[in-house]
Amino acid sequence: MYPSASLVSEQHRNKIIVSVIFKIKEHGSVGNKDDRIILKRFPSDIFNQDNLVQQQIYVTEVTAVMPLVDYHPDVNHMECVEQFNQKSPTFDSTQYQPEELVYRAYETDESVGCEHYICGCLQQCPECLNFYGCRQCHNDSESHLMNRKQVQNLKCRFCDAVVPYSESCANCKQKFCEVSCKICKFMCFIDANEKPFYHCDKCGTCNVGLENSYTHCEDCNACWWTDQLDSHVCCKNRAEKCCVCLGNIKDSIYQIHDMRCGHTMHYNCWSQLLDQNNYFCPVCKKYSLDDNQIEQMTQYFLNYVKDKTRSNIPVRVHCNECQFAFDFFKQDIYFCHKCKKFNTEELQVEGDTNKSEEYIKSLGEELVAYVEWNKQLIIEHSMRLFKLDKKETQELTKALTKKVLKGLILQIQFDGFPATYEEMLAILFKLK
């Protein structure tokens, strides 16, 4: 599965993460290791400084993968997971008994290699002739980049013999890797259970994933999920550097995350941004999330602003998603009614309560557009605050016409929400 650290000296050891796929005994507990029946174990990752915080978090997690009846131990784990996800995209583990499920947990262990790969050899750079654990180790230490495709010689970590490129040592016969690419000189013991890969001649490199699930896009010169090919953001001039760490994109050992805005970053850099609650592209400030994630955030913020009061200080607001600029009253967060998103920021404070009547009226148009789209918020707040019955709710809904809303929203901005339902009705009657 992977070589034991006891076979090499300390300098050739690394700390790794091992996936444990298991089911539990009848009436057993997921948290009790004695109740686990191991179905499969395989190496998943190597602890390294770039991802250490995330790794320390997820290595403690135990997750339900799929129903036991859908798991096939003879199939590579990732292929089995992908087949199940396509079959049941809305899988809900709470609908099953614990013993009816397959779980994934993690263990830590020591093996052989560097902080980037589990590998039994060092590679010699064809330019400087120095040996390094991998091209990433070389590039982090030297002033030049290692041309991995021209690597010809290896040094065995087990016996120190220098041998021509191969998957095992010609001297001591120890395996160097479980999987490899003779073109890219990629070598590792993390196999298709965790990271299936294929070499794409058009990309000129190896890609992580099941080859039959990807199609190469000729326009942006990259491989995409076949199901997403027609809808992907085609980056004809994809940047060569990550917009977060400025590291190389195409020759990186990390997966690539292409954002909706067209900018690109390493997947692990994106994950670190998410861990910091940063959901935006560092270049253009648009969301770095997919459509479903953006919708979830929008709903979250809609609930957040329900009970928030606003000041009577007008401000200029800019939407980072659609570039629309509008005026609103100062608050914590702003909703763009043009693109229906909350990715906005204040440009500057335009004035105070002494603003002209004409300005306030024009500002009211923006407020009405906001409230009309989300009219239900006022109704829900009124129902909760005034404890309205069904008939009263229907009357309020009917009374909130466009004309009334225009005046009501300004009244709320300056004087606050009515304290009683009778006060609300009086305001509506006056505005009618």
Short mmCIF file of C-alpha atoms in Angstrom, two decimals, residues 8-423:
data_model
loop_
_atom_site.label_atom_id
_atom_site.label_comp_id
_atom_site.label_asym_id
_atom_site.label_seq_id
_atom_site.Cartn_x
_atom_site.Cartn_y
_atom_site.Cartn_z
CA VAL A 8 14.69 4.54 5.57
CA SER A 9 16.63 7.06 7.65
CA GLU A 10 14.90 10.00 9.36
CA GLN A 11 15.63 12.48 6.57
CA HIS A 12 13.65 10.38 4.08
CA ARG A 13 10.48 10.13 6.18
CA ASN A 14 7.25 12.08 5.92
CA LYS A 15 4.01 12.19 7.89
CA ILE A 16 0.97 11.08 5.93
CA ILE A 17 -2.82 10.88 6.17
CA VAL A 18 -4.45 7.49 5.60
CA SER A 19 -8.12 7.06 4.70
CA VAL A 20 -10.03 4.29 6.47
CA ILE A 21 -13.24 3.12 4.80
CA PHE A 22 -15.42 1.13 7.18
CA LYS A 23 -18.86 -0.06 8.19
CA ILE A 24 -19.99 -0.69 11.76
CA LYS A 25 -21.24 -3.74 13.58
CA GLU A 26 -24.96 -4.13 14.19
CA HIS A 27 -26.00 -1.82 17.04
CA GLY A 28 -22.46 -0.41 17.00
CA SER A 29 -21.34 3.19 17.36
CA VAL A 30 -19.58 5.18 14.64
CA GLY A 31 -17.36 6.86 17.23
CA ASN A 32 -16.22 3.56 18.78
CA LYS A 33 -13.24 2.21 16.81
CA ASP A 34 -13.84 -1.29 18.20
CA ASP A 35 -17.20 -1.36 16.39
CA ARG A 36 -15.64 -0.62 12.99
CA ILE A 37 -15.22 -3.25 10.28
CA ILE A 38 -12.48 -2.03 7.90
CA LEU A 39 -13.35 -2.30 4.20
CA LYS A 40 -10.35 -0.48 2.75
CA ARG A 41 -7.30 1.58 3.76
CA PHE A 42 -5.24 3.77 1.45
CA PRO A 43 -2.92 6.80 1.64
CA SER A 44 -4.66 10.10 0.95
CA ASP A 45 -2.32 13.01 1.61
CA ILE A 46 0.99 14.21 3.02
CA PHE A 47 1.15 16.72 5.85
CA ASN A 48 2.74 19.92 4.53
CA GLN A 49 2.98 23.54 5.64
CA ASP A 50 0.79 24.88 2.82
CA ASN A 51 -2.28 22.94 3.96
CA LEU A 52 -1.45 22.11 7.57
CA VAL A 53 -4.37 23.96 9.21
CA GLN A 54 -6.97 22.40 6.91
CA GLN A 55 -5.38 18.96 7.24
CA GLN A 56 -5.41 19.08 11.03
CA ILE A 57 -9.14 19.82 10.89
CA TYR A 58 -10.36 17.26 8.38
CA VAL A 59 -8.18 14.43 9.71
CA THR A 60 -10.44 14.37 12.80
CA GLU A 61 -13.66 14.08 10.78
CA VAL A 62 -15.79 10.98 10.21
CA THR A 63 -18.27 11.20 7.34
CA ALA A 64 -20.93 8.94 5.84
CA VAL A 65 -19.95 8.18 2.24
CA MET A 66 -22.86 6.18 0.86
CA PRO A 67 -25.24 3.30 1.66
CA LEU A 68 -23.48 -0.03 2.17
CA VAL A 69 -25.42 -1.64 -0.70
CA ASP A 70 -23.86 0.84 -3.15
CA TYR A 71 -20.25 0.33 -2.09
CA HIS A 72 -18.00 -1.97 -4.11
CA PRO A 73 -14.60 -2.59 -2.46
CA ASP A 74 -13.18 -4.03 -5.69
CA VAL A 75 -13.68 -0.65 -7.44
CA ASN A 76 -11.33 2.26 -6.77
CA HIS A 77 -12.80 4.35 -3.98
CA MET A 78 -13.04 7.63 -5.90
CA GLU A 79 -14.62 5.94 -8.92
CA CYS A 80 -17.16 4.26 -6.65
CA VAL A 81 -17.96 7.61 -4.98
CA GLU A 82 -18.36 9.37 -8.33
CA GLN A 83 -20.69 6.67 -9.65
CA PHE A 84 -22.83 6.95 -6.52
CA ASN A 85 -22.91 10.77 -6.60
CA GLN A 86 -24.15 10.70 -10.19
CA LYS A 87 -26.81 8.18 -9.23
CA SER A 88 -27.88 9.91 -5.97
CA PRO A 89 -26.84 13.60 -5.97
CA THR A 90 -29.14 14.40 -3.02
CA PHE A 91 -27.95 11.60 -0.72
CA ASP A 92 -29.11 12.13 2.88
CA SER A 93 -27.36 9.87 5.40
CA THR A 94 -29.94 10.65 8.11
CA GLN A 95 -32.45 8.48 6.23
CA TYR A 96 -30.42 5.33 7.02
CA GLN A 97 -29.55 3.30 10.08
CA PRO A 98 -25.86 3.62 11.08
CA GLU A 99 -25.10 -0.01 10.16
CA GLU A 100 -26.54 0.58 6.66
CA LEU A 101 -23.84 3.10 5.76
CA VAL A 102 -20.20 3.20 4.69
CA TYR A 103 -18.01 5.73 6.50
CA ARG A 104 -14.68 7.43 5.95
CA ALA A 105 -12.29 8.28 8.77
CA TYR A 106 -8.60 9.18 8.84
CA GLU A 107 -5.43 8.01 10.55
CA THR A 108 -1.93 9.45 10.58
CA ASP A 109 1.20 7.45 9.86
CA GLU A 110 4.79 7.81 8.71
CA SER A 111 6.05 6.77 5.30
CA VAL A 112 8.78 7.54 2.77
CA GLY A 113 9.15 10.69 0.68
CA CYS A 114 8.97 14.49 0.89
CA GLU A 115 6.18 16.85 2.00
CA HIS A 116 4.61 16.68 -1.47
CA TYR A 117 4.75 12.99 -2.45
CA ILE A 118 4.98 9.52 -0.95
CA CYS A 119 7.86 8.26 -3.09
CA GLY A 120 10.85 5.97 -2.65
CA CYS A 121 13.37 8.02 -4.62
CA LEU A 122 14.89 11.45 -5.23
CA GLN A 123 14.95 12.99 -8.71
CA GLN A 124 18.03 14.57 -10.28
CA CYS A 125 17.56 17.98 -11.88
CA PRO A 126 18.98 17.83 -15.44
CA GLU A 127 20.30 21.40 -15.08
CA CYS A 128 21.97 21.67 -11.66
CA LEU A 129 22.35 17.87 -11.20
CA ASN A 130 21.21 18.11 -7.57
CA PHE A 131 18.82 15.49 -6.16
CA TYR A 132 15.48 16.55 -4.64
CA GLY A 133 12.36 14.76 -3.44
CA CYS A 134 10.32 16.24 -6.30
CA ARG A 135 10.24 19.22 -8.64
CA GLN A 136 8.38 21.30 -6.02
CA CYS A 137 11.13 20.69 -3.45
CA HIS A 138 13.68 21.69 -6.10
CA ASN A 139 11.84 24.84 -7.17
CA ASP A 140 11.43 25.96 -3.55
CA SER A 141 15.22 25.80 -3.05
CA GLU A 142 16.81 26.71 -6.38
CA SER A 143 16.69 29.89 -8.48
CA HIS A 144 15.69 27.96 -11.61
CA LEU A 145 12.78 25.64 -12.40
CA MET A 146 13.22 21.91 -12.80
CA ASN A 147 12.28 20.49 -16.20
CA ARG A 148 10.58 17.37 -14.88
CA LYS A 149 10.11 15.80 -18.30
CA GLN A 150 13.88 15.66 -18.82
CA VAL A 151 14.65 13.84 -15.55
CA GLN A 152 16.75 10.76 -16.28
CA ASN A 153 18.34 9.71 -12.98
CA LEU A 154 16.93 8.80 -9.58
CA LYS A 155 18.49 8.15 -6.17
CA CYS A 156 16.96 5.36 -4.11
CA ARG A 157 15.88 6.42 -0.61
CA PHE A 158 16.30 2.84 0.62
CA CYS A 159 19.87 2.06 -0.51
CA ASP A 160 21.21 5.41 -1.90
CA ALA A 161 21.94 3.87 -5.30
CA VAL A 162 21.71 6.19 -8.33
CA VAL A 163 19.72 4.45 -11.05
CA PRO A 164 18.07 5.35 -14.39
CA TYR A 165 14.44 6.45 -14.23
CA SER A 166 12.19 3.48 -13.42
CA GLU A 167 9.39 2.50 -11.05
CA SER A 168 11.68 0.44 -8.80
CA CYS A 169 15.32 0.35 -7.75
CA ALA A 170 17.59 -1.71 -9.99
CA ASN A 171 19.88 -2.30 -6.99
CA CYS A 172 17.65 -3.20 -4.00
CA LYS A 173 14.40 -3.90 -5.93
CA GLN A 174 12.30 -1.65 -3.66
CA LYS A 175 9.30 -0.03 -5.35
CA PHE A 176 9.52 3.73 -5.83
CA CYS A 177 5.81 4.29 -6.40
CA GLU A 178 2.39 2.76 -6.95
CA VAL A 179 1.46 5.01 -9.89
CA SER A 180 3.59 7.05 -12.30
CA CYS A 181 3.66 8.95 -15.57
CA LYS A 182 6.71 8.33 -17.75
CA ILE A 183 6.15 11.63 -19.59
CA CYS A 184 5.79 13.97 -16.58
CA LYS A 185 8.03 11.78 -14.37
CA PHE A 186 5.28 11.86 -11.75
CA MET A 187 5.72 9.14 -9.08
CA CYS A 188 3.66 8.49 -5.94
CA PHE A 189 2.12 5.84 -3.69
CA ILE A 190 -1.18 7.77 -3.49
CA ASP A 191 -3.13 5.80 -6.06
CA ALA A 192 -6.50 5.93 -7.83
CA ASN A 193 -8.40 5.27 -4.60
CA GLU A 194 -7.70 8.88 -3.61
CA LYS A 195 -6.33 10.66 -6.68
CA PRO A 196 -7.02 8.97 -10.00
CA PHE A 197 -5.07 10.73 -12.72
CA TYR A 198 -4.52 10.72 -16.47
CA HIS A 199 -2.05 12.37 -18.82
CA CYS A 200 -3.58 14.76 -21.34
CA ASP A 201 -1.38 15.30 -24.39
CA LYS A 202 -3.22 18.52 -25.25
CA CYS A 203 -2.77 19.98 -21.75
CA GLY A 204 0.79 18.70 -21.76
CA THR A 205 0.50 17.52 -18.18
CA CYS A 206 -1.20 15.06 -15.82
CA ASN A 207 -4.60 15.94 -14.39
CA VAL A 208 -6.30 14.58 -11.26
CA GLY A 209 -9.59 12.85 -12.06
CA LEU A 210 -11.17 9.99 -13.99
CA GLU A 211 -10.23 10.41 -17.65
CA ASN A 212 -13.65 9.34 -18.95
CA SER A 213 -15.27 12.15 -16.90
CA TYR A 214 -13.29 14.96 -18.54
CA THR A 215 -13.18 16.62 -21.95
CA HIS A 216 -10.46 18.94 -23.22
CA CYS A 217 -11.56 22.44 -24.24
CA GLU A 218 -9.57 23.60 -27.26
CA ASP A 219 -10.32 27.28 -26.61
CA CYS A 220 -8.95 27.58 -23.07
CA ASN A 221 -6.60 24.59 -23.39
CA ALA A 222 -7.82 22.87 -20.23
CA CYS A 223 -9.77 19.77 -19.26
CA TRP A 224 -13.24 20.17 -17.74
CA TRP A 225 -15.93 17.93 -16.34
CA THR A 226 -17.81 16.77 -19.43
CA ASP A 227 -21.11 17.71 -17.77
CA GLN A 228 -19.82 21.26 -17.24
CA LEU A 229 -18.14 21.75 -20.61
CA ASP A 230 -20.97 23.78 -22.14
CA SER A 231 -21.37 26.03 -19.09
CA HIS A 232 -17.75 26.54 -17.97
CA VAL A 233 -16.06 29.95 -17.98
CA CYS A 234 -13.72 29.68 -20.95
CA CYS A 235 -10.43 31.40 -20.11
CA LYS A 236 -8.67 31.72 -23.46
CA ASN A 237 -5.81 33.63 -21.86
CA ARG A 238 -5.58 31.85 -18.53
CA ALA A 239 -3.05 33.49 -16.22
CA GLU A 240 0.16 31.60 -15.57
CA LYS A 241 0.23 32.57 -11.89
CA CYS A 242 -2.19 32.02 -9.00
CA CYS A 243 -3.93 35.30 -8.12
CA VAL A 244 -3.47 34.53 -4.40
CA CYS A 245 0.09 33.23 -3.89
CA LEU A 246 1.42 34.22 -7.35
CA GLY A 247 2.81 30.70 -7.73
CA ASN A 248 2.87 28.86 -11.05
CA ILE A 249 -0.50 27.50 -12.16
CA LYS A 250 0.12 25.02 -14.95
CA ASP A 251 3.19 23.35 -13.49
CA SER A 252 1.85 23.21 -9.93
CA ILE A 253 1.30 20.03 -7.94
CA TYR A 254 -1.98 21.50 -6.68
CA GLN A 255 -5.37 21.37 -8.38
CA ILE A 256 -6.62 24.51 -10.13
CA HIS A 257 -9.77 26.45 -9.27
CA ASP A 258 -11.20 28.47 -12.16
CA MET A 259 -13.66 31.07 -10.92
CA ARG A 260 -16.80 32.36 -12.61
CA CYS A 261 -15.09 35.71 -13.18
CA GLY A 262 -12.36 34.11 -15.30
CA HIS A 263 -9.51 34.41 -12.78
CA THR A 264 -7.60 31.37 -11.56
CA MET A 265 -6.03 30.21 -8.31
CA HIS A 266 -4.71 27.06 -6.71
CA TYR A 267 -7.47 24.98 -5.13
CA ASN A 268 -5.65 24.94 -1.79
CA CYS A 269 -5.29 28.76 -1.91
CA TRP A 270 -9.04 29.01 -2.50
CA SER A 271 -9.71 26.66 0.43
CA GLN A 272 -7.58 28.85 2.69
CA LEU A 273 -9.57 31.93 1.64
CA LEU A 274 -12.82 30.13 2.48
CA ASP A 275 -11.42 29.17 5.89
CA GLN A 276 -10.89 32.90 6.49
CA ASN A 277 -14.52 33.63 5.45
CA ASN A 278 -13.23 35.30 2.29
CA TYR A 279 -15.55 34.33 -0.57
CA PHE A 280 -14.32 36.78 -3.20
CA CYS A 281 -11.81 36.92 -6.04
CA PRO A 282 -8.80 38.97 -4.85
CA VAL A 283 -8.53 40.59 -8.31
CA CYS A 284 -12.07 41.74 -9.19
CA LYS A 285 -13.93 41.11 -5.88
CA LYS A 286 -16.61 38.97 -7.53
CA TYR A 287 -17.78 35.83 -5.75
CA SER A 288 -15.36 32.90 -6.01
CA LEU A 289 -18.26 30.51 -5.27
CA ASP A 290 -20.52 28.52 -7.57
CA ASP A 291 -24.17 29.43 -8.22
CA ASN A 292 -25.57 27.16 -5.50
CA GLN A 293 -23.19 28.54 -2.87
CA ILE A 294 -24.02 32.12 -3.88
CA GLU A 295 -27.73 31.38 -3.57
CA GLN A 296 -27.17 29.98 -0.07
CA MET A 297 -25.26 33.11 0.93
CA THR A 298 -28.00 35.33 -0.51
CA GLN A 299 -30.64 33.54 1.55
CA TYR A 300 -28.45 33.82 4.63
CA PHE A 301 -28.07 37.58 4.22
CA LEU A 302 -31.78 38.00 3.48
CA ASN A 303 -32.52 36.44 6.85
CA TYR A 304 -29.80 38.57 8.44
CA VAL A 305 -31.24 41.90 7.23
CA LYS A 306 -34.83 41.10 8.19
CA ASP A 307 -34.59 42.64 11.64
CA LYS A 308 -31.83 45.15 11.00
CA THR A 309 -32.63 48.85 11.29
CA ARG A 310 -31.08 51.37 8.93
CA SER A 311 -29.80 54.88 9.59
CA ASN A 312 -31.02 57.98 7.78
CA ILE A 313 -27.57 58.65 6.28
CA PRO A 314 -27.58 58.17 2.49
CA VAL A 315 -24.53 56.45 0.97
CA ARG A 316 -23.34 55.51 -2.49
CA VAL A 317 -23.09 51.73 -2.98
CA HIS A 318 -21.21 49.76 -5.64
CA CYS A 319 -22.03 46.17 -6.65
CA ASN A 320 -18.91 44.08 -7.29
CA GLU A 321 -20.89 41.49 -9.26
CA CYS A 322 -22.59 43.60 -11.94
CA GLN A 323 -20.78 46.96 -11.42
CA PHE A 324 -24.11 48.72 -10.79
CA ALA A 325 -23.93 51.80 -8.52
CA PHE A 326 -26.89 53.00 -6.48
CA ASP A 327 -27.85 55.06 -3.44
CA PHE A 328 -29.19 53.61 -0.22
CA PHE A 329 -29.36 54.35 3.49
CA LYS A 330 -26.32 53.31 5.52
CA GLN A 331 -26.44 49.80 7.02
CA ASP A 332 -24.22 46.74 7.54
CA ILE A 333 -24.75 45.14 4.15
CA TYR A 334 -26.45 46.14 0.91
CA PHE A 335 -28.55 44.24 -1.61
CA CYS A 336 -28.20 44.95 -5.34
CA HIS A 337 -31.69 44.63 -6.83
CA LYS A 338 -30.22 44.51 -10.34
CA CYS A 339 -28.28 41.22 -10.02
CA LYS A 340 -30.03 40.07 -6.81
CA LYS A 341 -26.81 39.62 -4.80
CA PHE A 342 -25.28 41.02 -1.62
CA ASN A 343 -21.73 41.47 -2.94
CA THR A 344 -21.63 45.24 -2.48
CA GLU A 345 -19.56 47.92 -0.76
CA GLU A 346 -19.89 51.57 0.19
CA LEU A 347 -18.11 54.06 -2.03
CA GLN A 348 -18.52 57.13 0.16
CA VAL A 349 -20.98 58.89 2.46
CA GLU A 350 -22.97 61.31 0.33
CA GLY A 351 -24.57 63.39 3.04
CA ASP A 352 -26.85 63.38 6.07
CA THR A 353 -30.47 64.04 7.00
CA ASN A 354 -30.33 67.52 5.48
CA LYS A 355 -30.29 66.10 1.95
CA SER A 356 -32.64 67.75 -0.50
CA GLU A 357 -36.17 66.47 -0.97
CA GLU A 358 -35.36 65.64 -4.60
CA TYR A 359 -32.45 63.45 -3.53
CA ILE A 360 -34.53 61.62 -0.93
CA LYS A 361 -37.21 60.96 -3.54
CA SER A 362 -34.66 59.55 -5.99
CA LEU A 363 -33.24 57.45 -3.19
CA GLY A 364 -36.74 56.20 -2.52
CA GLU A 365 -36.84 54.65 -6.01
CA GLU A 366 -33.90 52.42 -5.10
CA LEU A 367 -35.48 51.51 -1.79
CA VAL A 368 -38.78 50.62 -3.42
CA ALA A 369 -37.02 48.41 -5.96
CA TYR A 370 -35.40 46.60 -3.04
CA VAL A 371 -38.57 46.25 -1.00
CA GLU A 372 -40.75 45.24 -3.95
CA TRP A 373 -38.42 42.36 -4.76
CA ASN A 374 -38.36 41.28 -1.13
CA LYS A 375 -41.80 42.54 -0.06
CA GLN A 376 -42.33 39.39 1.96
CA LEU A 377 -39.77 40.58 4.52
CA ILE A 378 -41.99 43.47 5.65
CA ILE A 379 -45.00 41.18 5.82
CA GLU A 380 -43.13 38.52 7.83
CA HIS A 381 -41.74 41.14 10.20
CA SER A 382 -45.22 42.60 10.72
CA MET A 383 -46.74 39.15 11.32
CA ARG A 384 -44.11 38.40 13.95
CA LEU A 385 -44.14 41.84 15.60
CA PHE A 386 -47.90 42.41 15.58
CA LYS A 387 -48.98 38.75 15.81
CA LEU A 388 -51.30 39.10 12.82
CA ASP A 389 -53.94 36.52 12.01
CA LYS A 390 -54.58 35.23 8.48
CA LYS A 391 -57.16 37.90 7.63
CA GLU A 392 -54.98 40.76 8.85
CA THR A 393 -52.02 39.40 6.90
CA GLN A 394 -54.09 39.31 3.72
CA GLU A 395 -55.25 42.90 4.32
CA LEU A 396 -51.67 44.08 4.84
CA THR A 397 -50.45 42.30 1.72
CA LYS A 398 -53.20 43.88 -0.35
CA ALA A 399 -52.47 47.34 1.09
CA LEU A 400 -48.77 47.25 0.21
CA THR A 401 -49.10 48.66 -3.29
CA LYS A 402 -46.19 50.24 -5.12
CA LYS A 403 -47.33 53.75 -4.21
CA VAL A 404 -47.75 52.87 -0.54
CA LEU A 405 -44.41 51.04 -0.40
CA LYS A 406 -42.61 54.10 -1.71
CA GLY A 407 -43.83 56.23 1.17
CA LEU A 408 -43.71 53.48 3.78
CA ILE A 409 -40.06 52.66 3.23
CA LEU A 410 -39.05 56.31 3.65
CA GLN A 411 -41.18 56.51 6.80
CA ILE A 412 -39.43 53.43 8.18
CA GLN A 413 -35.97 54.79 7.34
CA PHE A 414 -36.50 58.05 9.23
CA ASP A 415 -38.92 57.10 12.02
CA GLY A 416 -38.35 53.36 12.44
CA PHE A 417 -40.82 50.49 12.10
CA PRO A 418 -44.32 51.24 13.47
CA ALA A 419 -44.67 50.20 17.10
CA THR A 420 -48.22 48.84 16.75
CA TYR A 421 -50.39 47.43 14.00
CA GLU A 422 -52.80 50.33 14.47
CA GLU A 423 -49.92 52.74 13.80
#
